Coordinates of C-alpha atoms and ligand atoms in Angstrom, one line a residue:
M29 CA 3.2 -15.5 -15.7
R30 CA 5.1 -13.5 -18.3
K31 CA 2.0 -12.0 -19.8
I32 CA 0.6 -11.1 -16.4
K33 CA 3.9 -9.3 -15.5
Q34 CA 4.0 -7.5 -18.8
T35 CA 0.4 -6.4 -18.3
L36 CA 1.0 -5.2 -14.8
E37 CA 4.1 -3.3 -15.9
K38 CA 2.2 -1.6 -18.7
A39 CA -0.7 -0.7 -16.5
L40 CA 1.6 0.8 -13.8
M41 CA 3.7 2.7 -16.3
E42 CA 0.7 4.2 -18.1
A43 CA -1.2 5.1 -15.0
G44 CA 2.0 6.7 -13.6
G45 CA 2.2 8.8 -16.7
I46 CA -1.4 10.0 -16.1
L47 CA -0.5 11.0 -12.5
K48 CA 2.7 12.8 -13.6
R49 CA 1.0 14.8 -16.3
A50 CA -2.0 15.7 -14.0
V51 CA 0.1 17.1 -11.2
H52 CA 1.0 20.1 -13.4
Q53 CA -2.7 20.9 -14.0
P54 CA -5.3 22.3 -11.6
I55 CA -6.4 19.4 -9.3
K56 CA -10.1 19.4 -8.4
V57 CA -10.9 17.4 -5.3
H58 CA -14.2 15.6 -4.7
Y59 CA -15.2 14.0 -1.4
K60 CA -16.3 10.4 -1.0
S61 CA -16.6 11.3 2.7
P62 CA -15.2 14.3 4.6
L63 CA -11.7 12.7 4.9
S64 CA -11.7 10.5 1.8
L65 CA -10.7 12.4 -1.3
V66 CA -10.9 11.5 -4.9
T67 CA -9.8 13.4 -8.1
K68 CA -10.4 13.1 -11.8
T69 CA -6.9 11.5 -12.0
D70 CA -7.8 8.6 -9.7
K71 CA -10.7 7.8 -12.0
E72 CA -8.8 8.3 -15.2
A73 CA -5.8 6.2 -14.1
E74 CA -8.1 3.4 -12.9
R75 CA -10.1 3.4 -16.1
R76 CA -6.8 3.0 -18.1
I77 CA -5.5 0.3 -15.9
I78 CA -8.7 -1.7 -16.2
E79 CA -8.8 -1.2 -19.9
I80 CA -5.2 -2.6 -20.2
I81 CA -6.1 -5.6 -18.1
R82 CA -9.5 -6.3 -19.7
K83 CA -8.0 -6.3 -23.2
R84 CA -5.6 -9.1 -22.3
F85 CA -7.6 -10.9 -19.6
P86 CA -11.3 -10.2 -20.2
K87 CA -12.4 -12.9 -17.7
H88 CA -10.2 -12.0 -14.7
S89 CA -11.7 -10.5 -11.5
I90 CA -10.9 -7.0 -10.6
L91 CA -11.0 -5.3 -7.3
A92 CA -10.4 -1.6 -7.8
E93 CA -10.8 1.3 -5.4
E94 CA -12.9 3.6 -7.5
S95 CA -15.0 1.3 -9.5
G96 CA -15.6 -1.6 -7.1
K97 CA -15.3 -5.3 -7.8
S98 CA -16.2 -8.0 -10.2
Y99 CA -15.7 -11.5 -8.9
R100 CA -15.9 -14.3 -11.4
H101 CA -12.5 -15.7 -11.8
T102 CA -9.8 -17.1 -9.4
C103 CA -7.3 -14.7 -10.9
K104 CA -7.8 -11.3 -9.4
W105 CA -6.2 -7.8 -9.9
M106 CA -6.2 -5.5 -7.0
I107 CA -5.8 -1.9 -8.1
D108 CA -5.2 1.4 -6.3
P109 CA -4.8 3.9 -9.1
V110 CA -3.5 6.6 -6.7
D111 CA -2.4 5.5 -3.3
G112 CA -1.8 8.8 -1.4
T113 CA -4.6 10.8 -3.0
T114 CA -4.4 13.5 -0.3
N115 CA -0.7 13.9 -0.9
F116 CA -1.3 14.0 -4.7
A117 CA -4.1 16.7 -4.2
H118 CA -1.5 18.8 -2.3
R119 CA 1.3 18.0 -4.8
L120 CA 3.3 16.2 -2.3
P121 CA 5.3 13.6 -4.3
L122 CA 4.5 10.7 -2.0
A123 CA 1.8 9.0 -4.1
C124 CA 1.9 5.9 -6.3
V125 CA 0.1 3.5 -8.4
S126 CA -0.3 0.1 -6.8
I127 CA -1.4 -3.2 -8.5
G128 CA -1.3 -6.6 -7.0
F129 CA -2.2 -9.9 -8.8
E130 CA -3.6 -12.8 -6.9
E131 CA -4.3 -16.3 -8.1
D132 CA -6.4 -18.8 -6.0
G133 CA -6.1 -16.4 -3.0
I134 CA -2.3 -16.2 -3.2
L135 CA -0.5 -13.0 -4.1
K136 CA 1.7 -13.7 -7.1
V137 CA 3.0 -10.4 -8.4
G138 CA 3.0 -6.9 -7.1
G139 CA 4.2 -3.5 -8.4
V140 CA 4.2 -0.1 -6.8
W141 CA 5.3 2.9 -9.0
N142 CA 5.9 6.4 -7.7
P143 CA 6.3 8.4 -10.9
F144 CA 7.2 11.6 -9.0
L145 CA 10.4 10.1 -7.4
S146 CA 10.9 7.5 -10.2
E147 CA 10.8 4.5 -7.8
W148 CA 9.6 1.2 -9.1
F149 CA 9.0 -1.5 -6.4
W150 CA 8.4 -4.9 -7.7
A151 CA 8.0 -8.5 -6.4
E152 CA 7.1 -11.9 -7.7
R153 CA 6.3 -14.7 -5.2
G154 CA 9.3 -16.7 -4.4
K155 CA 11.6 -14.5 -6.5
G156 CA 12.4 -11.6 -4.1
A157 CA 11.7 -7.9 -4.3
S158 CA 13.4 -5.1 -6.0
L159 CA 13.6 -1.3 -6.3
N160 CA 14.4 0.0 -9.8
G161 CA 15.7 -3.4 -10.6
K162 CA 18.0 -3.8 -7.6
R163 CA 17.3 -6.5 -5.0
I164 CA 16.0 -5.1 -1.7
R165 CA 15.9 -6.4 1.9
V166 CA 14.4 -5.3 5.2
S167 CA 16.6 -3.5 7.7
T168 CA 18.6 -5.3 10.3
N169 CA 17.9 -3.0 13.3
P170 CA 17.5 -5.4 16.2
T171 CA 15.5 -3.3 18.7
L172 CA 12.8 -0.7 18.8
R173 CA 15.1 1.7 20.4
E174 CA 17.1 2.0 17.2
S175 CA 14.0 1.9 14.9
L176 CA 12.1 4.4 12.7
L177 CA 8.5 3.4 12.4
V178 CA 5.7 4.5 10.1
T179 CA 1.9 4.5 10.5
G180 CA -1.3 5.8 9.1
F181 CA -4.7 6.8 10.6
P182 CA -8.0 5.4 9.4
Y183 CA -11.0 7.4 8.1
D184 CA -12.7 7.2 11.5
R185 CA -9.7 9.1 13.0
R186 CA -11.7 12.1 14.1
K187 CA -14.1 10.0 16.1
R188 CA -11.4 7.7 17.6
A189 CA -8.4 10.1 17.7
D190 CA -7.5 9.3 21.3
Y191 CA -7.6 5.6 20.7
Y192 CA -5.2 5.8 17.7
L193 CA -3.0 8.3 19.3
R194 CA -2.4 5.9 22.2
F195 CA -0.4 3.6 19.9
M196 CA 1.5 6.6 18.5
K197 CA 2.4 7.8 22.0
A198 CA 3.5 4.3 23.1
F199 CA 5.9 4.0 20.1
M200 CA 7.0 7.6 20.4
M201 CA 8.4 6.7 23.8
K202 CA 10.3 3.7 22.6
T203 CA 11.7 4.5 19.1
Q204 CA 13.9 7.0 17.2
G205 CA 10.8 8.4 15.5
I206 CA 7.5 7.8 13.8
R207 CA 6.5 9.1 10.4
R208 CA 3.1 9.3 8.7
L209 CA 3.6 9.4 4.9
G210 CA 0.0 9.1 3.7
S211 CA 0.4 6.2 1.4
A212 CA 0.1 2.6 2.7
A213 CA 1.6 1.1 -0.4
L214 CA 4.8 3.3 0.0
D215 CA 4.9 2.6 3.7
L216 CA 5.1 -1.1 3.0
C217 CA 7.7 -0.7 0.2
Y218 CA 9.8 1.5 2.5
V219 CA 9.8 -1.3 5.1
A220 CA 10.8 -3.6 2.3
C221 CA 13.8 -1.6 1.4
G222 CA 14.9 -0.9 5.0
R223 CA 14.0 2.8 5.2
F224 CA 11.5 2.0 8.0
D225 CA 11.9 -0.8 10.5
G226 CA 8.2 -1.3 11.2
Y227 CA 4.7 -0.2 10.1
W228 CA 1.3 -0.6 11.8
E229 CA -2.1 0.6 10.6
F230 CA -5.8 -0.2 11.3
K231 CA -8.5 -0.7 8.6
L232 CA -6.7 -0.7 5.3
N233 CA -8.3 -2.0 2.2
P234 CA -7.0 -4.9 0.1
W235 CA -6.1 -2.5 -2.8
D236 CA -3.9 -0.4 -0.4
Q237 CA -1.8 -3.3 0.7
A238 CA -1.9 -6.2 -1.9
A239 CA 1.2 -5.2 -3.9
G240 CA 3.1 -3.7 -0.9
A241 CA 2.5 -6.8 1.2
L242 CA 4.0 -9.1 -1.4
I243 CA 6.9 -6.7 -1.9
A244 CA 7.5 -6.6 1.9
R245 CA 7.2 -10.3 2.3
E246 CA 9.6 -11.0 -0.6
A247 CA 12.1 -8.6 1.0
G248 CA 12.1 -10.6 4.2
A249 CA 9.5 -8.8 6.3
A250 CA 7.3 -10.3 9.0
L251 CA 3.6 -9.7 8.4
S252 CA 0.9 -10.3 10.9
D253 CA -2.3 -8.9 12.5
F254 CA -2.2 -7.5 16.0
S255 CA -2.5 -10.9 17.6
G256 CA 0.5 -12.3 15.7
R257 CA -1.6 -14.3 13.3
P258 CA -0.5 -14.2 9.6
M259 CA -1.6 -10.9 8.0
D260 CA -4.7 -11.0 5.8
I261 CA -4.9 -8.3 3.2
Y262 CA -8.7 -8.5 3.6
G263 CA -8.5 -8.0 7.4
N264 CA -8.2 -4.7 9.3
Q265 CA -5.0 -5.0 11.2
T266 CA -1.6 -4.6 9.5
L267 CA 1.7 -5.0 11.2
V268 CA 4.8 -5.3 9.0
T269 CA 8.3 -5.2 10.3
N270 CA 11.9 -6.2 9.6
G271 CA 11.1 -9.3 11.7
K272 CA 13.6 -8.4 14.5
I273 CA 11.3 -5.9 16.2
H274 CA 8.1 -7.8 15.5
S275 CA 7.5 -9.3 18.9
E276 CA 8.4 -6.0 20.6
M277 CA 5.9 -4.1 18.6
L278 CA 3.2 -6.8 19.1
K279 CA 3.7 -6.7 22.8
I280 CA 3.0 -2.9 22.9
I281 CA 0.1 -3.1 20.5
R282 CA -1.6 -5.9 22.4
K283 CA -1.6 -4.0 25.6
L284 CA -3.4 -1.1 24.0
L285 CA -6.1 -2.9 22.0
Ligands
LIG27 C1 -5.0 5.8 1.8 C2 -3.5 5.9 2.1 C3 -3.2 6.2 3.5 C4 -4.0 5.3 4.5 C5 -5.5 5.2 4.2 C6 -5.7 4.8 2.7 P1 -5.8 6.5 -0.7 O1 -5.3 5.5 0.5 O2 -2.9 4.6 1.8 O3 -1.9 6.1 3.8 O4 -3.8 5.8 5.8 O5 -6.1 4.3 5.0 O6 -7.0 4.8 2.4 O7 -7.1 7.0 -0.3 O8 -4.8 7.6 -0.7 O9 -5.8 5.6 -1.9
LIG28 CA1 -5.2 3.6 -1.0
LIG29 CA1 -6.5 5.4 -3.9

């Protein structure tokens, strides 16, 4: 595992450097679809991450947002070179590099690096989660009434705005507040370190949540789909909480599905 961790660290660090330098240059946006943005930096950072991994582990599988997948090995790297591309394109410093490593379908190591705020979230299965080297834990807020939640809206949000806003409204009535940061990986890490008490989102991709899910789990979070079954990073329902408010959130979500 040592070589895996070193590789993951190097990839995060170098990709973060690419993001940090690029934010001071003009940022040209291209559109994968009207609401899905990509920049030269996403591609450049992803290319560098893959190069670093391939050099050390040429046979491993890779699932990367901008260049697709290669499945041939039970060891798999899940890469989001810029999570929060829309924020990055607007120079909002809520964007990060997210890399998760899975072996035989089990997440083993995950790292999320926000080079703009210098926050390095890290977890290894069974060994806890940390932020800049210090152990992190989920919050202890016992009820929704005292909670701050976070969410995100999927790419079909213009077609299904009313549907997604129903969840927002229901939680708005029951909590201290709701935030929408624009980076699923950071949303998960912020639950992990107790800044948020709960997070729900529809239709994420595995590269958005692989690393963050491990970091949250290792920090003591409860992770499920909207029926309460264990969360699947390949599925399309994400509910991650401090554990204490999980059933309260589930109850509200279930009624609205
Ligand atoms: C997006 C962000 C956003 C989430 C979207 C993701 P990207 O990733 O994580 O918070 O709501 O579903 O696609 O495109 O910035 O890598
Ligand atoms: Ca993403
Ligand atoms: Ca991305």
